[in-house]
Amino acid sequence: MSELLETARVTLFGSRNAGKNSFEPACDIPSLACKVVLITGAAGDLGRQTAVELARHGRPARIYVADLPRDADAKRGVIERIQHEARSDDGSNDGKYEATDVRFLDLDLTVFESVQKCAAEFLAQEERLDIVVLNAGIISNRVGTTKEGYEKHFGLNYLGHALLLRLLLPLILSTVQQQVDGDARVVVVSSEGHAVAPAGGIQFAKLKTDCADMSYAQRYGQSKLALIGLARELAQRYPSLTTASVHPGRILTGMATALSKESLLVRLTAPLAPLVCVSVVIGIKNHLWAATSPDVVSGKYYEPVGVPDKESNDAKNPDLSRRLWEWTDQELQLAGLL
Ligand SMILES: NC(=O)c1ccc[n+]([C@@H]2O[C@H](COP(=O)([O-])OP(=O)(O)OC[C@H]3O[C@@H](n4cnc5c(N)ncnc54)[C@H](OP(=O)(O)O)[C@@H]3O)[C@@H](O)[C@H]2O)c1
């Protein structure tokens, strides 16, 4: 029955996640033994399932869930859920499954000090970092700014992540050198929504405002465009790394729930959403592919799984990503963070 529905959905609306649909986590995720992974927003739907699949099939030594602070019980709940789900479908059931050590790091991407503390806490615990998935994100139709005054999508989705990455970069680079296969990854979770960024791309003069003159889709799009630029520029500047930006598809997750609380239009169109959305398990294939596949070309944007070059012209513009990198350096230096 579900296959029938999927066929009807694809016939009517096209396949949202075609591409390398043949990517199967159980077969295609290689051993990640001894590796260390950090995923932001991994208490949320896509990040958590990414952690589950990596733990289930790759069994890295440790996975760090970096997400908004919560009480000790809630943190334990997140960790236990990932470990339980990774174990329950493991299939071996031979009692030999060694659960990946999952740890929670407090991270509020809207506050520079919190990002610094998160990086410091991680660096105090680890001597390697093999895979980073910059996954946390929001979409909201309410205007607002981060603690340091940046438009809230841009400040959280892009700038907080850019700071976290800069602080972790020396360890990621040294991890490449430590390894025989020389593989360290940065996966940047963008969105097809990047194409809705304001005309001309990133509005540098407005980034330290609430950008109230833009639609919320443009504010979200601007931040997601910046993330594609981050992945590309990172690849250019650090060729020893493998980086990729990805669109996961359209998936009903916590983001949609949060937006529906704010938007009548989203609530009214909610009954149609299942027709144009894919499941979380399908949605994270691009995260997993970018984090593990030998076929990733560093710096590229992939939408859907493993299909490059579908980004907007602004996202392809090397001058824009170079300017963004320089702007970011300047902002972080002015704030005394680099
Ligand atoms: N779902 C889609 O259709 C879709 C499409 C394209 C791209 N994406 C991208 O996929 C990524 C994952 O989203 P999702 O769909 O899994 O949504 P989600 O379930 O809402 O997950 C987002 C995660 O980000 C966390 N987060 C929110 N504010 C934060 C902050 N200030 N600091 C640190 N973490 C914060 C959330 O924490 P709380 O739960 O505690 O708020 C949550 O764990 C996002 O970057 C999103 O833009 C999603």
Short mmCIF file of N, CA and C in Angstrom, two decimals, residues 35-40 64 119 122-123 126-134 161-188 230 234-235 237-244 291 298 325:
data_model
loop_
_atom_site.label_atom_id
_atom_site.label_comp_id
_atom_site.label_asym_id
_atom_site.label_seq_id
_atom_site.Cartn_x
_atom_site.Cartn_y
_atom_site.Cartn_z
N LYS A 35 36.30 6.43 14.85
CA LYS A 35 36.08 7.82 14.43
C LYS A 35 35.20 8.58 15.41
N VAL A 36 35.30 9.89 15.34
CA VAL A 36 34.52 10.77 16.22
C VAL A 36 33.67 11.68 15.34
N VAL A 37 32.39 11.77 15.70
CA VAL A 37 31.41 12.51 14.89
C VAL A 37 30.75 13.57 15.76
N LEU A 38 30.51 14.73 15.19
CA LEU A 38 29.73 15.76 15.90
C LEU A 38 28.59 16.21 14.98
N ILE A 39 27.37 16.20 15.51
CA ILE A 39 26.20 16.61 14.71
C ILE A 39 25.46 17.70 15.48
N THR A 40 25.28 18.85 14.87
CA THR A 40 24.49 19.89 15.54
C THR A 40 23.00 19.61 15.27
N TYR A 64 28.83 13.06 19.13
CA TYR A 64 28.43 14.19 19.96
C TYR A 64 27.18 14.83 19.38
N ALA A 119 32.55 24.43 21.71
CA ALA A 119 33.80 24.01 21.06
C ALA A 119 34.84 23.67 22.12
N PHE A 122 34.13 20.33 23.69
CA PHE A 122 34.47 19.23 22.78
C PHE A 122 35.99 19.04 22.75
N LEU A 123 36.72 20.15 22.59
CA LEU A 123 38.18 20.06 22.44
C LEU A 123 38.84 19.51 23.71
N GLU A 126 38.36 15.52 23.23
CA GLU A 126 38.74 14.74 22.05
C GLU A 126 40.06 15.18 21.43
N GLU A 127 40.72 14.20 20.79
CA GLU A 127 41.94 14.52 20.06
C GLU A 127 41.77 14.30 18.56
N ARG A 128 40.54 14.01 18.15
CA ARG A 128 40.26 13.89 16.72
C ARG A 128 38.80 14.27 16.45
N LEU A 129 38.54 14.67 15.23
CA LEU A 129 37.16 14.95 14.81
C LEU A 129 37.08 14.61 13.32
N ASP A 130 36.38 13.51 13.03
CA ASP A 130 36.39 12.97 11.67
C ASP A 130 35.23 13.46 10.82
N ILE A 131 34.06 13.59 11.44
CA ILE A 131 32.87 13.98 10.67
C ILE A 131 32.10 15.03 11.46
N VAL A 132 31.88 16.18 10.84
CA VAL A 132 31.04 17.22 11.45
C VAL A 132 29.84 17.41 10.54
N VAL A 133 28.64 17.38 11.11
CA VAL A 133 27.43 17.64 10.33
C VAL A 133 26.78 18.90 10.91
N LEU A 134 26.85 19.98 10.14
CA LEU A 134 26.26 21.26 10.59
C LEU A 134 24.79 21.22 10.16
N HIS A 161 27.18 28.49 13.10
CA HIS A 161 27.88 27.31 12.56
C HIS A 161 29.27 27.69 12.04
N ALA A 162 29.36 28.86 11.39
CA ALA A 162 30.67 29.27 10.85
C ALA A 162 31.66 29.44 12.00
N LEU A 163 31.20 30.01 13.11
CA LEU A 163 32.09 30.18 14.27
C LEU A 163 32.49 28.82 14.84
N LEU A 164 31.52 27.94 15.01
CA LEU A 164 31.81 26.61 15.56
C LEU A 164 32.87 25.91 14.70
N LEU A 165 32.66 26.00 13.39
CA LEU A 165 33.59 25.35 12.47
C LEU A 165 34.99 25.93 12.58
N ARG A 166 35.08 27.27 12.65
CA ARG A 166 36.41 27.89 12.76
C ARG A 166 37.14 27.40 14.01
N LEU A 167 36.37 27.25 15.11
CA LEU A 167 37.00 26.87 16.37
C LEU A 167 37.43 25.39 16.35
N LEU A 168 36.73 24.59 15.56
CA LEU A 168 37.06 23.16 15.52
C LEU A 168 38.02 22.82 14.38
N LEU A 169 38.22 23.76 13.47
CA LEU A 169 38.98 23.48 12.25
C LEU A 169 40.40 22.96 12.49
N PRO A 170 41.17 23.54 13.43
CA PRO A 170 42.52 23.00 13.63
C PRO A 170 42.49 21.51 13.98
N LEU A 171 41.52 21.08 14.78
CA LEU A 171 41.45 19.66 15.14
C LEU A 171 41.01 18.82 13.93
N ILE A 172 40.08 19.34 13.14
CA ILE A 172 39.65 18.58 11.95
C ILE A 172 40.84 18.40 11.00
N LEU A 173 41.62 19.47 10.82
CA LEU A 173 42.76 19.40 9.91
C LEU A 173 43.82 18.44 10.44
N SER A 174 44.02 18.46 11.75
CA SER A 174 45.03 17.54 12.29
C SER A 174 44.53 16.10 12.22
N THR A 175 43.22 15.90 12.23
CA THR A 175 42.67 14.54 12.10
C THR A 175 42.98 13.98 10.71
N VAL A 176 42.90 14.83 9.69
CA VAL A 176 43.23 14.36 8.33
C VAL A 176 44.66 13.82 8.32
N GLN A 177 45.56 14.54 8.99
CA GLN A 177 46.97 14.13 8.96
C GLN A 177 47.21 12.85 9.75
N GLN A 178 46.38 12.68 10.83
CA GLN A 178 46.57 11.47 11.67
C GLN A 178 46.19 10.19 10.94
N GLN A 179 45.28 10.30 9.95
CA GLN A 179 44.68 9.10 9.39
C GLN A 179 45.43 8.55 8.20
N VAL A 180 45.34 7.23 8.04
CA VAL A 180 45.95 6.60 6.87
C VAL A 180 45.19 7.03 5.61
N ASP A 181 43.84 7.03 5.71
CA ASP A 181 43.05 7.38 4.51
C ASP A 181 42.85 8.88 4.36
N GLY A 182 43.33 9.67 5.30
CA GLY A 182 43.29 11.13 5.18
C GLY A 182 41.90 11.70 4.95
N ASP A 183 40.90 11.14 5.61
CA ASP A 183 39.52 11.57 5.32
C ASP A 183 38.89 12.25 6.54
N ALA A 184 38.60 13.54 6.41
CA ALA A 184 37.78 14.21 7.43
C ALA A 184 36.73 15.02 6.69
N ARG A 185 35.51 15.01 7.21
CA ARG A 185 34.36 15.55 6.48
C ARG A 185 33.66 16.69 7.20
N VAL A 186 33.20 17.65 6.42
CA VAL A 186 32.28 18.66 6.95
C VAL A 186 31.05 18.65 6.05
N VAL A 187 29.93 18.25 6.61
CA VAL A 187 28.67 18.23 5.87
C VAL A 187 27.84 19.43 6.32
N VAL A 188 27.45 20.25 5.37
CA VAL A 188 26.72 21.47 5.68
C VAL A 188 25.28 21.29 5.19
N LEU A 230 29.74 28.61 2.38
CA LEU A 230 30.69 28.16 3.41
C LEU A 230 31.36 26.85 2.98
N LEU A 234 35.33 26.64 2.06
CA LEU A 234 36.10 25.74 2.92
C LEU A 234 36.91 24.75 2.07
N ALA A 235 36.26 24.21 1.04
CA ALA A 235 36.93 23.25 0.16
C ALA A 235 38.10 23.91 -0.57
N ARG A 237 39.85 26.57 0.43
CA ARG A 237 40.92 26.99 1.33
C ARG A 237 41.60 25.81 2.01
N TYR A 238 40.89 24.71 2.16
CA TYR A 238 41.44 23.55 2.87
C TYR A 238 41.23 22.30 2.02
N PRO A 239 42.08 22.13 0.98
CA PRO A 239 41.87 21.01 0.06
C PRO A 239 42.03 19.64 0.70
N SER A 240 42.63 19.57 1.87
CA SER A 240 42.77 18.24 2.50
C SER A 240 41.45 17.75 3.09
N LEU A 241 40.48 18.65 3.25
CA LEU A 241 39.18 18.26 3.80
C LEU A 241 38.23 17.83 2.68
N THR A 242 37.19 17.10 3.06
CA THR A 242 36.08 16.85 2.13
C THR A 242 34.86 17.56 2.69
N THR A 243 34.32 18.49 1.94
CA THR A 243 33.12 19.20 2.41
C THR A 243 32.03 19.07 1.35
N ALA A 244 30.79 19.14 1.81
CA ALA A 244 29.67 19.15 0.87
C ALA A 244 28.51 19.86 1.53
N ALA A 291 28.40 12.36 4.28
CA ALA A 291 29.30 12.10 5.42
C ALA A 291 30.22 10.91 5.19
N SER A 298 34.58 17.54 -3.21
CA SER A 298 34.60 18.53 -2.13
C SER A 298 34.16 19.91 -2.60
N TRP A 325 33.20 34.77 3.20
CA TRP A 325 34.27 34.27 4.08
C TRP A 325 35.00 35.45 4.71
#
